[in-house]
Amino acid sequence: MTGWCEDGVEQQAYLTRFLLDYTVVPLIGTTFLRGILPTRDAVRVVIGADGTEAPGGSVAYEIPLVDDDGEAVTAPLVLGWARTLSARAPARTDASVLGITLVRVDTSAVEPAPPEGPDKVLRVLRTLAWPAVDAAPSPALCGFLITGESSMRLYLSVEGAGGLIAADVCLTGATTALLAALPTLVRERERWGVTDDPHCVHAVDLTDW
């Protein structure tokens, strides 16, 4: 998880921002985005049926961050691949991460699905609601995983951490206060705990905050 460069963090944050809506807008049928797991060289798109909580019933598709020409992949392309993969039966694999079936994708063998109506609506709304700004959010949200009916793990880029910090949060209670305090809480080194999650260097438990 160490050795992340600024460009890698920015690309993961960009992909996460673009794909967030598909936690509530289906990729296809009743299949939704359940998480985005960031790695240095790839993004792991976690998909599952409506109401699925990781790891049960979810599949993580690992998509390289650069194409065969060495160019950074775009979020619409990742969405198209994820939608195509969602329509197929998952490939057989013994690989897993965090208990989730892990499928490494050869993007040259997958035709991305074309944009659908909701994609075009979301593009217009995003452009108007989230205009481009010079100052990026800090800490940057580089991924997430829905871990329960009212809980999730956030992957945040924290300066000086040497990698991403995972923050486990509860979606009930004083959520507004938690979000306001989150940038400070994840920077408090005494909260950084040991973790076996390969997508981060430390984890912070804020579920009881």
C-alpha positions as a LaTeX table, in Angstrom:
\begin{tabular}{lrrr}
\hline
Residue & $x$ (\AA) & $y$ (\AA) & $z$ (\AA) \\
\hline
Met1 & 0.00 & 0.00 & 0.00 \\
Thr2 & 3.03 & 2.26 & 0.30 \\
Gly3 & 4.58 & 4.12 & $-2.62$ \\
Trp4 & 1.40 & 5.87 & $-3.79$ \\
Cys5 & 2.02 & 8.94 & $-5.91$ \\
Glu6 & $-0.18$ & 12.02 & $-6.04$ \\
Asp7 & $-1.44$ & 11.13 & $-9.52$ \\
Gly8 & $-2.57$ & 7.71 & $-8.28$ \\
Val9 & $-4.51$ & 9.24 & $-5.40$ \\
Glu10 & $-6.14$ & 11.76 & $-7.73$ \\
Gln11 & $-7.19$ & 9.05 & $-10.19$ \\
Gln12 & $-8.68$ & 6.85 & $-7.46$ \\
Ala13 & $-10.55$ & 9.84 & $-6.02$ \\
Tyr14 & $-11.85$ & 10.77 & $-9.49$ \\
Leu15 & $-13.08$ & 7.23 & $-10.15$ \\
Thr16 & $-14.75$ & 7.07 & $-6.74$ \\
Arg17 & $-16.55$ & 10.41 & $-7.22$ \\
Phe18 & $-17.81$ & 9.38 & $-10.66$ \\
Leu19 & $-19.10$ & 5.96 & $-9.62$ \\
Leu20 & $-20.72$ & 6.88 & $-6.28$ \\
Asp21 & $-24.19$ & 7.27 & $-7.76$ \\
Tyr22 & $-24.28$ & 3.60 & $-8.77$ \\
Thr23 & $-24.69$ & 2.59 & $-5.15$ \\
Val24 & $-28.33$ & 3.64 & $-5.65$ \\
Val25 & $-28.64$ & 3.63 & $-9.46$ \\
Pro26 & $-28.37$ & 0.04 & $-10.75$ \\
Leu27 & $-25.50$ & $-0.90$ & $-13.02$ \\
Ile28 & $-27.84$ & $-3.38$ & $-14.65$ \\
Gly29 & $-31.07$ & $-4.99$ & $-13.43$ \\
Thr30 & $-30.82$ & $-5.31$ & $-9.65$ \\
Thr31 & $-27.01$ & $-5.18$ & $-9.54$ \\
Phe32 & $-25.42$ & $-2.23$ & $-7.77$ \\
Leu33 & $-22.02$ & $-0.89$ & $-6.84$ \\
Arg34 & $-21.15$ & $-2.10$ & $-3.31$ \\
Gly35 & $-17.64$ & $-0.72$ & $-3.04$ \\
Ile36 & $-14.50$ & 0.65 & $-4.67$ \\
Leu37 & $-11.29$ & $-0.84$ & $-3.29$ \\
Pro38 & $-8.21$ & 1.20 & $-4.24$ \\
Thr39 & $-4.79$ & $-0.26$ & $-5.01$ \\
Arg40 & $-1.67$ & 1.35 & $-6.41$ \\
Asp41 & $-2.07$ & $-0.11$ & $-9.91$ \\
Ala42 & $-5.75$ & $-1.03$ & $-10.16$ \\
Val43 & $-9.24$ & $-0.26$ & $-8.96$ \\
Arg44 & $-11.36$ & $-3.09$ & $-7.57$ \\
Val45 & $-15.02$ & $-2.48$ & $-8.37$ \\
Val46 & $-17.24$ & $-4.44$ & $-5.97$ \\
Ile47 & $-20.69$ & $-5.31$ & $-7.28$ \\
Gly48 & $-23.62$ & $-7.21$ & $-5.85$ \\
Ala49 & $-27.37$ & $-7.53$ & $-5.85$ \\
Asp50 & $-29.54$ & $-4.91$ & $-4.18$ \\
Gly51 & $-29.08$ & $-5.13$ & $-0.42$ \\
Thr52 & $-25.90$ & $-7.22$ & $-0.66$ \\
Glu53 & $-23.36$ & $-6.45$ & 2.02 \\
Ala54 & $-19.69$ & $-7.34$ & 1.61 \\
Pro55 & $-18.35$ & $-9.94$ & 1.56 \\
Gly56 & $-21.37$ & $-12.20$ & 1.06 \\
Gly57 & $-22.53$ & $-12.43$ & $-2.55$ \\
Ser58 & $-20.25$ & $-9.67$ & $-3.83$ \\
Val59 & $-17.61$ & $-9.86$ & $-6.57$ \\
Ala60 & $-14.64$ & $-7.51$ & $-6.89$ \\
Tyr61 & $-13.48$ & $-6.90$ & $-10.46$ \\
Glu62 & $-9.88$ & $-5.68$ & $-10.56$ \\
Ile63 & $-9.39$ & $-3.23$ & $-13.43$ \\
Pro64 & $-5.93$ & $-1.80$ & $-14.27$ \\
Leu65 & $-5.60$ & 1.98 & $-13.91$ \\
Val66 & $-3.77$ & 2.31 & $-17.25$ \\
Asp67 & $-4.59$ & 0.91 & $-20.68$ \\
Asp68 & $-2.29$ & $-0.92$ & $-23.09$ \\
Asp69 & $-0.94$ & 2.43 & $-24.32$ \\
Gly70 & $-0.05$ & 3.53 & $-20.79$ \\
Glu71 & $-2.89$ & 6.07 & $-20.63$ \\
Ala72 & $-4.98$ & 6.46 & $-17.49$ \\
Val73 & $-8.38$ & 4.78 & $-17.82$ \\
Thr74 & $-11.39$ & 7.05 & $-17.60$ \\
Ala75 & $-14.33$ & 6.64 & $-15.24$ \\
Pro76 & $-16.91$ & 6.19 & $-18.05$ \\
Leu77 & $-14.76$ & 3.34 & $-19.39$ \\
Val78 & $-14.57$ & 1.69 & $-15.95$ \\
Leu79 & $-18.34$ & 2.05 & $-15.68$ \\
Gly80 & $-18.81$ & 0.44 & $-19.11$ \\
Trp81 & $-16.57$ & $-2.50$ & $-18.19$ \\
Ala82 & $-18.31$ & $-2.92$ & $-14.83$ \\
Arg83 & $-21.70$ & $-2.97$ & $-16.51$ \\
Thr84 & $-20.59$ & $-5.58$ & $-19.06$ \\
Leu85 & $-19.08$ & $-7.74$ & $-16.32$ \\
Ser86 & $-22.23$ & $-7.39$ & $-14.20$ \\
Ala87 & $-24.26$ & $-8.95$ & $-17.00$ \\
Arg88 & $-22.07$ & $-12.07$ & $-17.05$ \\
Ala89 & $-21.60$ & $-14.94$ & $-14.67$ \\
Pro90 & $-18.39$ & $-14.27$ & $-12.71$ \\
Ala91 & $-15.30$ & $-16.06$ & $-13.99$ \\
Arg92 & $-14.15$ & $-19.00$ & $-11.90$ \\
Thr93 & $-11.38$ & $-17.97$ & $-9.54$ \\
Asp94 & $-9.85$ & $-19.00$ & $-6.23$ \\
Ala95 & $-8.68$ & $-15.44$ & $-5.52$ \\
Ser96 & $-10.38$ & $-13.31$ & $-2.87$ \\
Val97 & $-9.82$ & $-10.13$ & $-0.91$ \\
Leu98 & $-11.51$ & $-9.31$ & 2.40 \\
Gly99 & $-13.60$ & $-12.43$ & 1.84 \\
Ile100 & $-14.89$ & $-11.11$ & $-1.51$ \\
Thr101 & $-14.38$ & $-13.10$ & $-4.70$ \\
Leu102 & $-11.68$ & $-11.31$ & $-6.74$ \\
Val103 & $-11.64$ & $-11.44$ & $-10.54$ \\
Arg104 & $-8.70$ & $-9.84$ & $-12.37$ \\
Val105 & $-9.96$ & $-8.36$ & $-15.63$ \\
Asp106 & $-8.21$ & $-8.41$ & $-18.99$ \\
Thr107 & $-9.80$ & $-5.24$ & $-20.34$ \\
Ser108 & $-8.66$ & $-6.01$ & $-23.88$ \\
Ala109 & $-11.09$ & $-8.95$ & $-23.83$ \\
Val110 & $-14.08$ & $-7.00$ & $-22.44$ \\
Glu111 & $-16.21$ & $-4.70$ & $-24.56$ \\
Pro112 & $-17.45$ & $-1.80$ & $-22.41$ \\
Ala113 & $-21.20$ & $-1.34$ & $-22.42$ \\
Pro114 & $-22.38$ & 1.94 & $-23.98$ \\
Pro115 & $-23.79$ & 4.70 & $-21.77$ \\
Glu116 & $-27.41$ & 4.35 & $-20.71$ \\
Gly117 & $-30.05$ & 6.99 & $-20.10$ \\
Pro118 & $-29.32$ & 7.45 & $-16.38$ \\
Asp119 & $-25.61$ & 7.96 & $-17.16$ \\
Lys120 & $-26.43$ & 10.94 & $-19.32$ \\
Val121 & $-28.77$ & 12.41 & $-16.70$ \\
Leu122 & $-26.13$ & 12.02 & $-14.01$ \\
Arg123 & $-23.49$ & 13.65 & $-16.20$ \\
Val124 & $-25.59$ & 16.80 & $-16.54$ \\
Leu125 & $-26.46$ & 16.90 & $-12.84$ \\
Arg126 & $-22.87$ & 16.28 & $-11.72$ \\
Thr127 & $-21.57$ & 19.05 & $-13.95$ \\
Leu128 & $-24.02$ & 21.53 & $-12.49$ \\
Ala129 & $-23.90$ & 20.39 & $-8.87$ \\
Trp130 & $-20.15$ & 19.67 & $-8.64$ \\
Pro131 & $-18.38$ & 22.18 & $-10.89$ \\
Ala132 & $-14.62$ & 21.78 & $-11.23$ \\
Val133 & $-12.68$ & 23.44 & $-8.43$ \\
Asp134 & $-8.96$ & 24.02 & $-7.97$ \\
Ala135 & $-8.86$ & 22.80 & $-4.36$ \\
Ala136 & $-9.37$ & 19.05 & $-4.04$ \\
Pro137 & $-11.20$ & 17.70 & $-0.96$ \\
Ser138 & $-8.91$ & 16.88 & 1.94 \\
Pro139 & $-8.69$ & 14.11 & 2.88 \\
Ala140 & $-9.55$ & 12.74 & $-0.55$ \\
Leu141 & $-12.03$ & 9.85 & $-0.68$ \\
Cys142 & $-10.27$ & 7.15 & $-2.74$ \\
Gly143 & $-12.68$ & 4.28 & $-2.17$ \\
Phe144 & $-15.30$ & 2.71 & 0.07 \\
Leu145 & $-16.93$ & $-0.58$ & 0.97 \\
Ile146 & $-20.47$ & $-1.12$ & 2.25 \\
Thr147 & $-19.93$ & $-3.48$ & 5.18 \\
Gly148 & $-23.41$ & $-3.68$ & 6.67 \\
Glu149 & $-26.92$ & $-2.32$ & 6.55 \\
Ser150 & $-25.80$ & 0.77 & 8.46 \\
Ser151 & $-22.00$ & 0.70 & 8.22 \\
Met152 & $-19.26$ & 1.30 & 5.70 \\
Arg153 & $-15.50$ & 1.63 & 5.37 \\
Leu154 & $-14.04$ & 4.79 & 3.81 \\
Tyr155 & $-10.58$ & 4.85 & 2.22 \\
Leu156 & $-9.01$ & 8.29 & 2.69 \\
Ser157 & $-5.74$ & 9.84 & 1.58 \\
Val158 & $-4.11$ & 11.37 & 4.67 \\
Glu159 & $-0.87$ & 13.29 & 4.29 \\
Gly160 & 2.02 & 11.69 & 6.14 \\
Ala161 & 0.32 & 8.32 & 6.56 \\
Gly162 & 2.38 & 6.58 & 3.89 \\
Gly163 & $-0.78$ & 5.20 & 2.28 \\
Leu164 & $-4.53$ & 5.28 & 2.67 \\
Ile165 & $-6.35$ & 5.31 & 6.00 \\
Ala166 & $-9.52$ & 3.22 & 6.32 \\
Ala167 & $-12.22$ & 4.74 & 8.52 \\
Asp168 & $-15.06$ & 2.48 & 9.68 \\
Val169 & $-18.21$ & 4.53 & 10.26 \\
Cys170 & $-21.80$ & 3.94 & 11.28 \\
Leu171 & $-24.53$ & 5.43 & 9.09 \\
Thr172 & $-26.90$ & 6.02 & 12.00 \\
Gly173 & $-26.61$ & 8.55 & 14.79 \\
Ala174 & $-24.89$ & 11.93 & 14.50 \\
Thr175 & $-23.70$ & 11.49 & 10.92 \\
Thr176 & $-23.48$ & 15.23 & 10.20 \\
Ala177 & $-21.24$ & 15.79 & 13.21 \\
Leu178 & $-19.10$ & 12.79 & 12.30 \\
Leu179 & $-18.55$ & 14.00 & 8.74 \\
Ala180 & $-17.57$ & 17.44 & 10.03 \\
Ala181 & $-15.05$ & 15.92 & 12.44 \\
Leu182 & $-13.79$ & 13.19 & 10.11 \\
Pro183 & $-10.86$ & 15.14 & 8.58 \\
Thr184 & $-9.48$ & 15.76 & 12.06 \\
Leu185 & $-10.21$ & 12.31 & 13.48 \\
Val186 & $-8.43$ & 10.39 & 10.72 \\
Arg187 & $-5.31$ & 12.53 & 11.15 \\
Glu188 & $-4.99$ & 11.66 & 14.87 \\
Arg189 & $-2.20$ & 9.09 & 14.84 \\
Glu190 & $-3.21$ & 7.62 & 18.19 \\
Arg191 & $-6.37$ & 6.34 & 16.46 \\
Trp192 & $-4.43$ & 4.51 & 13.73 \\
Gly193 & $-4.78$ & 0.78 & 14.28 \\
Val194 & $-3.17$ & $-2.27$ & 12.73 \\
Thr195 & $-5.13$ & $-3.79$ & 9.86 \\
Asp196 & $-4.87$ & $-6.74$ & 7.47 \\
Asp197 & $-6.81$ & $-4.84$ & 4.80 \\
Pro198 & $-4.44$ & $-4.65$ & 1.78 \\
His199 & $-6.07$ & $-1.44$ & 0.56 \\
Cys200 & $-4.83$ & 0.73 & 3.43 \\
Val201 & $-1.93$ & 1.11 & 5.87 \\
His202 & $-4.02$ & 1.83 & 8.99 \\
Ala203 & $-7.65$ & 1.58 & 10.07 \\
Val204 & $-9.59$ & 3.93 & 12.35 \\
Asp205 & $-12.71$ & 2.65 & 14.11 \\
Leu206 & $-15.26$ & 5.46 & 14.33 \\
Thr207 & $-18.34$ & 3.27 & 14.58 \\
Asp208 & $-18.94$ & 4.33 & 18.20 \\
Trp209 & $-18.04$ & 8.00 & 17.72 \\
\hline
\end{tabular}
